[in-house]
Tab-separated table of C-alpha atoms in Angstrom:
chain	number	residue	atom	x	y	z
A	166	MET	CA	0.052	-0.071	0.025
A	167	ASN	CA	2.621	2.326	1.051
A	168	SER	CA	4.489	1.828	-2.260
A	169	ILE	CA	1.661	2.233	-4.263
A	170	LEU	CA	0.625	5.576	-2.516
A	171	SER	CA	4.532	6.688	-3.000
A	172	ASP	CA	4.650	5.640	-6.685
A	173	LEU	CA	1.508	7.652	-7.434
A	174	ASN	CA	2.401	10.545	-5.613
A	175	HIS	CA	5.373	10.983	-7.613
A	176	LEU	CA	3.743	10.112	-11.031
A	177	ILE	CA	0.567	12.778	-10.551
A	178	GLU	CA	0.253	16.344	-10.201
A	179	GLY	CA	-3.090	15.903	-8.304
A	180	GLU	CA	-4.058	14.576	-4.740
A	181	VAL	CA	-3.365	10.898	-3.772
A	182	SER	CA	-4.892	9.655	-0.506
A	183	ASN	CA	-5.573	6.437	1.022
A	184	LYS	CA	-6.864	8.161	4.395
A	185	GLU	CA	-9.642	6.046	5.554
A	186	ALA	CA	-12.052	9.305	5.592
A	187	ASP	CA	-11.220	9.632	1.764
A	188	LEU	CA	-11.822	6.083	1.001
A	189	ARG	CA	-15.063	5.705	3.017
A	190	GLU	CA	-16.368	8.962	1.012
A	191	VAL	CA	-15.942	7.028	-2.285
A	192	SER	CA	-17.274	3.486	-1.172
A	193	GLN	CA	-21.125	3.876	-2.126
A	194	ASP	CA	-23.192	5.244	-4.434
A	195	PHE	CA	-26.449	6.586	-4.621
A	196	GLY	CA	-28.265	3.319	-5.153
A	197	ASN	CA	-26.713	2.695	-1.550
A	198	ILE	CA	-27.080	-1.172	-2.402
A	199	ILE	CA	-23.357	-2.109	-3.664
A	200	GLN	CA	-20.467	-1.109	-1.344
A	201	LYS	CA	-16.585	-1.211	-2.428
A	202	GLN	CA	-13.526	0.388	-1.139
A	203	PRO	CA	-10.681	1.306	-3.185
A	204	LEU	CA	-6.821	1.177	-1.960
A	205	ILE	CA	-6.011	4.612	-3.241
A	206	VAL	CA	-8.224	7.643	-4.201
A	207	VAL	CA	-6.644	9.850	-7.269
A	208	ARG	CA	-7.984	13.462	-7.624
A	209	PRO	CA	-6.343	14.275	-11.152
A	210	GLN	CA	-5.492	17.858	-12.123
A	211	ASN	CA	-5.497	16.780	-16.022
A	212	SER	CA	-5.700	14.282	-18.403
A	213	THR	CA	-1.956	13.190	-18.225
A	214	ASP	CA	-2.722	12.465	-14.665
A	215	ILE	CA	-5.247	9.915	-15.384
A	216	ALA	CA	-3.022	8.273	-18.280
A	217	LYS	CA	-0.454	7.884	-16.161
A	218	ALA	CA	-2.570	6.523	-13.360
A	219	ILE	CA	-3.963	3.861	-16.026
A	220	LYS	CA	-0.774	2.857	-17.417
A	221	TYR	CA	0.650	2.544	-13.688
A	222	ALA	CA	-2.732	0.383	-12.908
A	223	ALA	CA	-1.905	-1.763	-15.639
A	224	ASP	CA	1.586	-2.410	-14.967
A	225	GLN	CA	0.655	-3.218	-10.977
A	226	GLU	CA	-2.469	-5.411	-12.326
A	227	LEU	CA	-4.885	-2.990	-10.166
A	228	THR	CA	-8.165	-2.190	-11.447
A	229	ILE	CA	-8.763	1.585	-11.960
A	230	SER	CA	-12.429	3.327	-11.994
A	231	SER	CA	-13.465	6.868	-12.486
A	232	ARG	CA	-16.311	8.675	-10.277
A	233	ALA	CA	-17.570	12.318	-9.746
A	234	ALA	CA	-20.909	12.691	-8.397
A	235	GLY	CA	-21.446	9.030	-7.537
A	236	HIS	CA	-25.073	9.093	-8.841
A	237	SER	CA	-24.814	5.471	-10.343
A	238	LEU	CA	-27.269	2.938	-8.919
A	239	SER	CA	-25.232	-0.641	-9.149
A	240	GLY	CA	-21.901	0.382	-8.403
A	241	GLN	CA	-20.936	1.570	-11.771
A	242	SER	CA	-18.721	4.194	-10.155
A	243	LEU	CA	-17.042	2.308	-7.617
A	244	ASN	CA	-14.021	0.173	-7.070
A	245	GLN	CA	-12.857	-2.519	-4.793
A	246	ASP	CA	-9.280	-2.703	-3.823
A	247	GLY	CA	-7.699	-0.754	-6.872
A	248	ILE	CA	-7.588	3.133	-7.793
A	249	LEU	CA	-10.503	5.195	-7.622
A	250	LEU	CA	-10.173	8.569	-9.641
A	251	ASP	CA	-12.226	11.278	-8.399
A	252	MET	CA	-12.998	13.582	-11.396
A	253	ARG	CA	-14.278	16.304	-9.868
A	254	ASN	CA	-11.461	18.551	-9.955
A	255	LEU	CA	-11.575	18.663	-13.573
A	256	ASN	CA	-14.597	21.081	-13.635
A	257	GLN	CA	-13.836	23.903	-16.170
A	258	ILE	CA	-15.857	25.122	-18.949
A	259	HIS	CA	-13.437	25.897	-21.540
A	260	GLU	CA	-15.212	27.345	-24.610
A	261	PHE	CA	-18.917	28.641	-25.539
A	262	ASP	CA	-19.646	29.119	-29.195
A	263	LEU	CA	-22.809	30.705	-29.399
A	264	ASP	CA	-22.605	30.964	-33.455
A	265	LYS	CA	-21.851	27.053	-33.757
A	266	LEU	CA	-23.894	26.228	-30.894
A	267	TRP	CA	-21.466	24.099	-29.015
A	268	TYR	CA	-19.669	24.247	-25.591
A	269	LYS	CA	-16.279	22.386	-24.493
A	270	ALA	CA	-15.753	21.574	-20.934
A	271	ASP	CA	-14.191	19.052	-18.537
A	272	ALA	CA	-15.862	15.875	-17.550
A	273	GLY	CA	-16.234	16.974	-14.150
A	274	VAL	CA	-18.435	19.785	-14.965
A	275	THR	CA	-22.050	19.714	-13.546
A	276	TRP	CA	-24.890	20.470	-15.610
A	277	LYS	CA	-25.916	23.198	-13.260
A	278	GLN	CA	-22.717	25.056	-14.267
A	279	VAL	CA	-23.708	24.557	-17.898
A	280	VAL	CA	-26.990	25.881	-17.373
A	281	ASP	CA	-25.971	28.791	-15.545
A	282	THR	CA	-23.316	29.832	-18.335
A	283	SER	CA	-25.889	29.137	-21.089
A	284	ILE	CA	-29.330	30.549	-19.976
A	285	PRO	CA	-28.279	34.220	-20.077
A	286	HIS	CA	-27.155	33.883	-23.569
A	287	GLY	CA	-30.685	32.442	-24.715
A	288	VAL	CA	-29.351	28.708	-25.462
A	289	ILE	CA	-29.404	25.373	-23.481
A	290	PRO	CA	-28.406	21.749	-23.846
A	291	PRO	CA	-30.899	20.018	-25.743
A	292	VAL	CA	-31.596	17.473	-23.148
A	293	LEU	CA	-31.470	17.862	-19.203
A	294	THR	CA	-32.221	15.288	-16.748
A	295	ASN	CA	-33.952	16.197	-13.346
A	296	ASN	CA	-30.808	16.384	-11.347
A	297	PHE	CA	-28.404	19.429	-12.159
A	298	GLU	CA	-25.645	18.337	-9.632
A	299	VAL	CA	-24.698	15.374	-11.725
A	300	THR	CA	-21.427	15.826	-14.312
A	301	LEU	CA	-21.249	15.572	-17.798
A	302	GLY	CA	-19.036	12.929	-17.878
A	303	GLY	CA	-21.158	10.774	-15.827
A	304	THR	CA	-24.297	11.361	-17.607
A	305	LEU	CA	-22.613	10.844	-20.996
A	306	SER	CA	-21.406	7.432	-19.888
A	307	ALA	CA	-24.838	6.338	-19.099
A	308	GLY	CA	-26.948	8.039	-21.649
A	309	GLY	CA	-29.068	11.016	-19.830
A	310	LEU	CA	-32.786	10.936	-20.452
A	311	GLY	CA	-35.110	14.029	-20.125
A	312	LEU	CA	-38.618	15.244	-20.794
A	313	SER	CA	-37.453	15.946	-24.571
A	314	SER	CA	-35.494	12.810	-25.151
A	315	PHE	CA	-38.236	11.871	-27.294
A	316	ARG	CA	-37.373	15.027	-29.610
A	317	TYR	CA	-33.579	15.081	-29.119
A	318	GLY	CA	-32.554	11.508	-27.880
A	319	SER	CA	-30.374	11.177	-24.794
A	320	GLN	CA	-27.691	13.748	-23.625
A	321	ALA	CA	-25.023	11.307	-25.248
A	322	ASP	CA	-26.983	11.902	-28.612
A	323	ASN	CA	-25.917	15.498	-28.576
A	324	CYS	CA	-22.480	15.063	-27.766
A	325	LEU	CA	-19.932	16.285	-30.610
A	326	GLY	CA	-16.517	15.122	-29.302
A	327	LEU	CA	-14.718	13.568	-26.540
A	328	GLU	CA	-11.341	13.498	-25.179
A	329	VAL	CA	-10.939	10.073	-24.003
A	330	VAL	CA	-8.123	8.056	-21.920
A	331	THR	CA	-8.296	4.617	-23.023
A	332	GLY	CA	-7.539	1.657	-20.952
A	333	THR	CA	-3.808	1.393	-22.486
A	334	GLY	CA	-3.679	5.228	-21.244
A	335	ASP	CA	-3.505	6.829	-24.704
A	336	ILE	CA	-5.004	10.180	-24.770
A	337	VAL	CA	-7.499	10.404	-27.874
A	338	TRP	CA	-9.800	12.996	-29.075
A	339	CYS	CA	-12.776	11.030	-30.960
A	340	THR	CA	-15.708	12.589	-33.093
A	341	PRO	CA	-18.325	10.729	-35.208
A	342	GLU	CA	-15.719	11.105	-37.769
A	343	GLU	CA	-12.195	10.842	-36.297
A	344	ASN	CA	-11.757	7.948	-34.121
A	345	SER	CA	-15.452	7.249	-34.355
A	346	GLU	CA	-15.467	3.366	-32.907
A	347	LEU	CA	-13.955	4.959	-29.678
A	348	PHE	CA	-16.568	7.894	-29.572
A	349	TYR	CA	-19.516	5.799	-30.095
A	350	HIS	CA	-18.649	3.082	-27.493
A	351	VAL	CA	-17.399	5.576	-24.782
A	352	LEU	CA	-20.543	7.211	-25.021
A	353	CYS	CA	-23.305	4.945	-22.774
A	354	GLY	CA	-20.128	2.833	-22.104
A	355	TYR	CA	-20.158	2.975	-18.104
A	356	GLY	CA	-16.254	3.671	-18.529
A	357	GLN	CA	-15.536	0.265	-19.877
A	358	PHE	CA	-13.375	1.277	-22.889
A	359	GLY	CA	-12.012	4.691	-21.897
A	360	ILE	CA	-12.567	7.358	-19.432
A	361	ILE	CA	-13.723	10.833	-20.497
A	362	THR	CA	-11.743	13.686	-19.560
A	363	LYS	CA	-13.324	16.284	-21.768
A	364	VAL	CA	-16.390	17.026	-23.714
A	365	GLN	CA	-18.049	18.996	-26.662
A	366	ASN	CA	-21.707	19.156	-26.346
A	367	ARG	CA	-24.516	20.585	-28.621
A	368	LEU	CA	-26.449	23.589	-27.564
A	369	ARG	CA	-30.098	24.744	-28.938
A	370	LYS	CA	-31.638	28.101	-28.671
A	371	PHE	CA	-34.923	28.281	-26.454
A	372	ARG	CA	-38.030	29.859	-26.734
A	373	PRO	CA	-38.730	32.166	-23.750
A	374	PHE	CA	-42.081	31.135	-22.314
A	375	THR	CA	-43.567	27.724	-21.527
A	376	ARG	CA	-47.000	26.172	-20.839
A	377	THR	CA	-47.727	22.929	-19.198
A	378	TYR	CA	-50.935	20.945	-19.396
A	379	PHE	CA	-51.716	18.650	-16.324
A	380	LEU	CA	-54.106	15.722	-17.638
A	381	CYS	CA	-55.553	12.910	-15.604
A	382	TYR	CA	-56.529	9.541	-17.355
A	383	ASP	CA	-58.058	6.630	-15.655
A	384	ASP	CA	-57.374	4.485	-18.673
A	385	LEU	CA	-53.914	3.632	-19.653
A	386	GLU	CA	-54.604	2.672	-23.133
A	387	HIS	CA	-56.052	6.219	-23.742
A	388	LEU	CA	-52.730	7.688	-21.857
A	389	LEU	CA	-50.407	5.771	-24.236
A	390	ASN	CA	-52.269	6.519	-27.490
A	391	ASP	CA	-52.383	10.175	-26.738
A	392	GLU	CA	-48.687	10.271	-25.812
A	393	VAL	CA	-47.803	8.647	-29.058
A	394	PHE	CA	-50.349	11.227	-31.065
A	395	LEU	CA	-48.590	14.188	-29.511
A	396	ILE	CA	-45.240	13.123	-30.185
A	397	SER	CA	-45.873	11.729	-33.647
A	398	GLU	CA	-47.660	14.994	-34.613
A	399	GLY	CA	-44.707	17.406	-33.659
A	400	LEU	CA	-47.001	19.008	-31.070
A	401	ILE	CA	-44.850	19.304	-27.933
A	402	ASP	CA	-41.564	19.815	-26.482
A	403	GLY	CA	-41.621	17.927	-22.977
A	404	LEU	CA	-43.691	15.102	-22.095
A	405	VAL	CA	-43.850	13.049	-18.997
A	406	SER	CA	-46.387	10.541	-17.242
A	407	LEU	CA	-46.831	9.954	-13.717
A	408	PHE	CA	-49.044	7.170	-12.249
A	409	SER	CA	-51.113	7.475	-8.936
A	410	PRO	CA	-52.756	4.799	-7.178
A	411	CYS	CA	-56.128	5.019	-5.312
A	412	LEU	CA	-57.101	2.475	-2.778
A	413	LEU	CA	-60.505	1.567	-3.054
A	414	GLY	CA	-60.861	-1.071	-0.575
A	415	PHE	CA	-59.973	-4.818	0.114
A	416	SER	CA	-60.811	-8.097	-1.369
A	417	ARG	CA	-60.843	-11.549	0.601
A	418	GLY	CA	-59.842	-13.949	-2.128
A	419	SER	CA	-60.247	-17.901	-1.958
A	420	GLU	CA	-56.599	-18.521	-0.611
A	421	LYS	CA	-57.635	-16.194	2.590
A	422	ARG	CA	-55.365	-13.424	1.526
A	423	ILE	CA	-56.542	-9.675	1.789
A	424	LYS	CA	-55.866	-8.204	-1.705
A	425	PRO	CA	-56.053	-4.507	-2.025
A	426	LEU	CA	-58.106	-2.754	-4.453
A	427	ILE	CA	-56.424	-0.319	-6.390
A	428	GLN	CA	-57.771	2.118	-9.355
A	429	TRP	CA	-54.765	3.798	-10.912
A	430	PHE	CA	-54.954	7.157	-12.349
A	431	TYR	CA	-52.274	8.624	-14.726
A	432	ARG	CA	-51.324	12.134	-15.072
A	433	MET	CA	-49.878	13.150	-18.214
A	434	GLN	CA	-47.963	16.595	-18.281
A	435	PHE	CA	-46.888	17.958	-21.737
A	436	THR	CA	-45.209	21.145	-22.245
A	437	LEU	CA	-45.168	23.873	-25.208
A	438	GLU	CA	-42.214	26.105	-25.531
A	439	VAL	CA	-43.353	29.357	-27.235
A	440	ASN	CA	-42.478	32.955	-28.106
A	441	ASN	CA	-46.086	34.072	-27.193
A	442	LEU	CA	-48.581	32.272	-24.886
A	443	ASN	CA	-51.535	33.808	-26.635
A	444	LYS	CA	-50.710	32.262	-30.038
A	445	ILE	CA	-51.216	28.727	-28.633
A	446	LYS	CA	-54.131	26.824	-30.316
A	447	GLU	CA	-55.035	24.955	-26.834
A	448	HIS	CA	-58.384	23.951	-27.986
A	449	LYS	CA	-57.034	22.024	-31.278
A	450	ILE	CA	-54.576	20.174	-29.129
A	451	LEU	CA	-56.753	19.290	-26.317
A	452	SER	CA	-59.649	18.591	-28.447
A	453	GLU	CA	-57.884	15.438	-29.861
A	454	LEU	CA	-57.061	13.844	-26.664
A	455	ASN	CA	-59.040	11.499	-24.470
A	456	TYR	CA	-58.270	12.630	-21.066
A	457	TYR	CA	-60.533	12.081	-17.859
A	458	ARG	CA	-59.972	15.593	-16.532
A	459	HIS	CA	-57.904	18.583	-17.367
A	460	ILE	CA	-56.501	19.138	-13.883
A	461	TYR	CA	-54.088	22.437	-14.234
A	462	THR	CA	-52.240	24.735	-16.236
A	463	GLU	CA	-48.718	26.162	-15.611
A	464	GLU	CA	-47.100	29.003	-17.257
A	465	LEU	CA	-43.633	29.709	-16.685
A	466	ASN	CA	-40.608	31.326	-18.035
A	467	PHE	CA	-38.211	28.968	-19.818
A	468	ASP	CA	-35.433	29.462	-17.296
A	469	LYS	CA	-37.633	28.657	-14.455
A	470	PHE	CA	-39.515	25.605	-16.142
A	471	ILE	CA	-36.379	24.013	-16.758
A	472	GLN	CA	-35.026	23.975	-12.948
A	473	PRO	CA	-35.469	20.737	-10.972
A	474	ILE	CA	-38.441	20.766	-8.613
A	475	SER	CA	-36.813	19.174	-5.771
A	476	GLN	CA	-33.864	17.517	-4.856
A	477	VAL	CA	-34.343	13.554	-4.321
A	478	PRO	CA	-34.260	12.964	-0.778
A	479	HIS	CA	-31.918	10.140	0.436
A	480	PRO	CA	-32.622	9.061	4.197
A	481	VAL	CA	-30.000	7.377	5.987
A	482	GLU	CA	-30.113	3.510	5.930
A	483	THR	CA	-32.350	3.351	2.410
A	484	ALA	CA	-31.382	2.066	-0.665
A	485	ASN	CA	-32.627	3.211	-4.175
A	486	SER	CA	-33.799	0.469	-6.265
A	487	TRP	CA	-35.057	2.183	-9.054
A	488	ILE	CA	-35.409	0.591	-12.698
A	489	ASP	CA	-36.329	1.770	-16.124
A	490	VAL	CA	-37.849	-0.651	-18.625
A	491	LEU	CA	-37.891	0.364	-22.329
A	492	LEU	CA	-40.754	-1.410	-24.012
A	493	PRO	CA	-41.894	-1.776	-27.353
A	494	MET	CA	-44.999	0.631	-27.894
A	495	SER	CA	-47.153	-2.805	-29.169
A	496	VAL	CA	-46.713	-4.513	-25.863
A	497	ALA	CA	-46.410	-1.221	-23.293
A	498	LYS	CA	-49.918	-1.493	-22.115
A	499	GLU	CA	-49.510	-5.387	-21.344
A	500	TYR	CA	-46.168	-5.106	-19.506
A	501	ILE	CA	-47.530	-2.036	-17.594
A	502	ASP	CA	-50.718	-3.898	-16.662
A	503	ILE	CA	-48.623	-6.773	-15.156
A	504	ALA	CA	-45.997	-4.788	-13.324
A	505	LEU	CA	-48.721	-2.519	-11.639
A	506	GLU	CA	-50.735	-5.709	-10.676
A	507	ARG	CA	-47.150	-7.128	-9.384
A	508	LEU	CA	-46.100	-3.993	-7.506
A	509	PRO	CA	-48.560	-4.114	-4.343
A	510	SER	CA	-47.442	-7.692	-3.626
A	511	PHE	CA	-43.624	-7.029	-2.837
A	512	ILE	CA	-43.440	-3.105	-1.801
A	513	ASP	CA	-45.747	-0.338	-0.277
A	514	PHE	CA	-47.201	0.824	-3.633
A	515	ARG	CA	-48.111	4.089	-2.089
A	516	THR	CA	-44.876	5.174	-1.709
A	517	VAL	CA	-43.395	4.386	-4.888
A	518	PRO	CA	-42.915	6.871	-7.783
A	519	VAL	CA	-44.185	5.428	-11.087
A	520	GLY	CA	-44.411	6.962	-14.364
A	521	SER	CA	-43.651	6.853	-17.873
A	522	PHE	CA	-41.698	8.627	-20.730
A	523	CYS	CA	-41.352	8.259	-24.377
A	524	LEU	CA	-38.331	7.781	-27.069
A	525	VAL	CA	-38.392	7.857	-30.782
A	526	SER	CA	-35.617	5.021	-31.802
A	527	GLY	CA	-34.749	7.181	-34.824
A	528	ASN	CA	-33.371	9.977	-32.289
A	529	THR	CA	-31.207	7.653	-30.133
A	530	LYS	CA	-28.592	6.037	-31.974
A	531	MET	CA	-25.908	5.077	-29.508
A	532	PRO	CA	-24.955	1.402	-29.972
A	533	MET	CA	-24.320	0.956	-26.336
A	534	PHE	CA	-27.810	2.202	-25.492
A	535	PRO	CA	-29.645	-0.550	-26.963
A	536	LEU	CA	-33.672	-0.146	-27.700
A	537	PRO	CA	-36.529	-2.217	-28.689
A	538	ASP	CA	-36.925	-3.028	-32.224
A	539	GLU	CA	-39.867	-0.490	-32.793
A	540	GLU	CA	-40.004	3.250	-33.692
A	541	LEU	CA	-42.046	4.268	-30.811
A	542	ILE	CA	-40.791	3.158	-27.295
A	543	ILE	CA	-42.536	3.600	-23.936
A	544	GLY	CA	-40.205	3.931	-20.722
A	545	LEU	CA	-41.919	2.614	-17.347
A	546	GLY	CA	-40.087	3.907	-14.375
A	547	MET	CA	-40.380	2.511	-10.935
A	548	TYR	CA	-38.424	4.038	-8.402
A	549	PRO	CA	-38.517	2.615	-4.706
A	550	THR	CA	-36.666	4.167	-2.026
A	551	ILE	CA	-36.722	1.146	0.809
A	552	PRO	CA	-35.257	0.566	3.917
A	553	LYS	CA	-31.820	-1.543	3.463
A	554	SER	CA	-33.418	-4.457	5.182
A	555	GLN	CA	-35.830	-4.859	2.362
A	556	VAL	CA	-33.370	-4.718	-0.512
A	557	LYS	CA	-33.095	-8.448	-1.257
A	558	PRO	CA	-36.764	-9.254	-1.677
A	559	VAL	CA	-37.587	-6.036	-3.551
A	560	VAL	CA	-34.471	-6.446	-5.919
A	561	GLU	CA	-35.606	-9.852	-6.463
A	562	GLN	CA	-39.048	-8.989	-7.628
A	563	LEU	CA	-37.731	-6.012	-9.911
A	564	ASN	CA	-35.181	-8.503	-11.724
A	565	LEU	CA	-38.519	-10.785	-12.446
A	566	LEU	CA	-39.897	-7.474	-13.962
A	567	THR	CA	-36.633	-6.998	-15.851
A	568	ASP	CA	-36.989	-10.660	-17.310
A	569	LEU	CA	-40.470	-10.129	-18.262
A	570	GLY	CA	-39.323	-7.021	-20.275
A	571	PHE	CA	-36.778	-8.872	-22.086
A	572	GLN	CA	-39.397	-12.151	-22.892
A	573	MET	CA	-41.622	-8.968	-24.411
A	574	GLY	CA	-39.135	-7.377	-26.793
A	575	GLY	CA	-37.832	-4.808	-24.029
A	576	LYS	CA	-34.625	-3.568	-23.064
A	577	ARG	CA	-33.120	-1.844	-19.619
A	578	TYR	CA	-31.759	1.738	-19.204
A	579	MET	CA	-28.753	0.652	-17.430
A	580	ALA	CA	-28.431	3.559	-15.333
A	581	THR	CA	-30.863	2.497	-12.962
A	582	TRP	CA	-30.521	-0.511	-10.829
A	583	THR	CA	-28.956	-3.379	-12.857
A	584	GLU	CA	-27.909	-6.770	-11.795
A	585	PHE	CA	-27.245	-8.600	-14.884
A	586	ASP	CA	-25.813	-12.204	-15.215
A	587	LEU	CA	-24.212	-13.098	-18.533
A	588	PRO	CA	-27.513	-14.364	-20.032
A	589	ARG	CA	-29.210	-11.008	-19.276
A	590	TRP	CA	-26.152	-9.009	-20.840
A	591	ARG	CA	-26.567	-11.352	-24.050
A	592	LEU	CA	-30.412	-10.430	-24.082
A	593	GLN	CA	-29.735	-6.573	-23.530
A	594	PHE	CA	-27.271	-6.334	-26.555
A	595	GLY	CA	-28.536	-9.118	-28.687
A	596	ASN	CA	-26.529	-9.644	-31.988
A	597	TYR	CA	-24.278	-6.644	-30.540
A	598	TRP	CA	-22.934	-8.469	-27.660
A	599	SER	CA	-19.842	-9.813	-29.298
A	600	LYS	CA	-18.988	-6.466	-30.523
A	601	VAL	CA	-19.194	-5.205	-27.198
A	602	ASN	CA	-16.468	-7.825	-25.932
A	603	GLU	CA	-14.262	-7.406	-29.156
A	604	ILE	CA	-14.395	-3.259	-28.438
A	605	LYS	CA	-13.477	-4.194	-24.645
A	606	ARG	CA	-10.682	-6.374	-25.890
A	607	LYS	CA	-9.306	-3.750	-28.115
A	608	TYR	CA	-9.641	-0.766	-25.881
A	609	ASP	CA	-9.184	-2.051	-22.232
A	610	PRO	CA	-6.885	-5.100	-23.379
A	611	ASN	CA	-5.793	-5.783	-19.531
A	612	GLY	CA	-9.657	-5.398	-18.397
A	613	ILE	CA	-8.688	-3.025	-15.625
A	614	LEU	CA	-11.395	-0.139	-16.271
A	615	ASN	CA	-14.400	0.020	-14.144
A	616	PRO	CA	-14.620	-3.667	-13.482
A	617	GLY	CA	-17.604	-5.394	-11.668
A	618	PHE	CA	-20.789	-3.962	-13.584
A	619	PHE	CA	-20.459	-5.906	-16.999
A	620	LYS	CA	-19.965	-9.345	-16.880
A	621	TYR	CA	-18.270	-10.233	-20.279
A	622	GLU	CA	-17.516	-13.448	-21.991
A	623	GLU	CA	-14.317	-14.961	-20.636
A	624	VAL	CA	-11.461	-14.793	-23.088
A	625	ALA	CA	-7.867	-16.326	-22.775
A	626	GLN	CA	-5.440	-13.972	-23.973
A	627	THR	CA	-1.635	-14.965	-25.113
A	628	ASN	CA	-0.192	-11.552	-23.917
A	629	VAL	CA	-1.240	-11.579	-20.307
A	630	ASN	CA	-1.365	-14.120	-17.717
A	631	ARG	CA	-4.969	-13.691	-16.864
A	632	THR	CA	-8.247	-13.463	-18.116
A	633	TYR	CA	-8.990	-10.016	-19.472
A	634	ILE	CA	-12.022	-9.287	-17.513
A	635	GLN	CA	-13.177	-10.582	-14.068
A	636	THR	CA	-16.300	-12.189	-14.273
A	637	HIS	CA	-17.464	-11.733	-10.815
């Protein structure tokens, strides 16, 4: 340990620590389900620090992982007995090109920094998640979905260029045209093929006013059909739906079980972004929809509309076992009905946020972000925050819902809770799985980058004395 600390201190300009408090700070992520503790924490000052740390890790047969806000749910940003790169010191915005609508920044810059810089100039990133405190590198490694993803894709789809340090310690600038193979696999690649150090991302101009309609549905099929209509006709700029259970009583079944009688209601929120609120043809839009009740209309300036409503609470001794299932539109109602029927059997359904969102496959083109084989995709999100004592039974049921999604042609958004064995990884990527393994061998031949999340095929290497990836 002392020799590793000494070696890295001599190699690296940034901070190097093995203090217990520093190690403990990076030993769990937002999910609070997986815990791992590295030997060393490195806070790099530049890309060269990261390259030197990776080369050192390869020489010493140590694993190395990157982390910033630590907002992963399945341990993607953790490391066990290796080197953890804390990326938060890489936090500078370098360029803002208002004519060509792009900016260039370090991977540790938060989306709040970008928004605070861009809004006064009348521009904004095309896609924003509901958490501005996470970093560019973190969400681009995962995908990054928001209210406008049906129109603009994921945050990764709006990336124009990346500086990446590969698993061999090479510093590479890559774009869709230059080093494109690395570009398209580092995005949504969870640090498996290289560590993002700088990004160049797209901006767009925004209109100054927003109007959001809150519509209540008592029929899931009507909700889904209306979502598809609004998206297909290009009528809206933002969309999300939230599900609310109403407990209407209890039934005594034949097996002497008490069963809750639940009526689900569905609240769709869609937003129009406009130059003039008076020119919105409200009746024309609403008359085409089959909602149960128009609950509320909210008008906000754009800069206020995009701000997250609140921070997600994270009580002590709780875990966030959240999942997003991506479903072909043709089976979405069937799957959601089954999931809502099962939910009360393993969790207090009254406390679990549940909702849906939409994607269009033509706008989400990252190969490391697998999608169902249909143009219109419905995402179902279930976001339980539970006592840690309940993690095992709840996760078992969520894994069964994941498997059901695969059986029905769905995929998983891997930024949420993911517990995949090899068969699940093969289902997630389908025929592309062999390519994922090939790219891993090419850019991380020693298998040292962000281990323990992906479970790769075991492949013997002739140039090293061990398997290139740990499969546990």
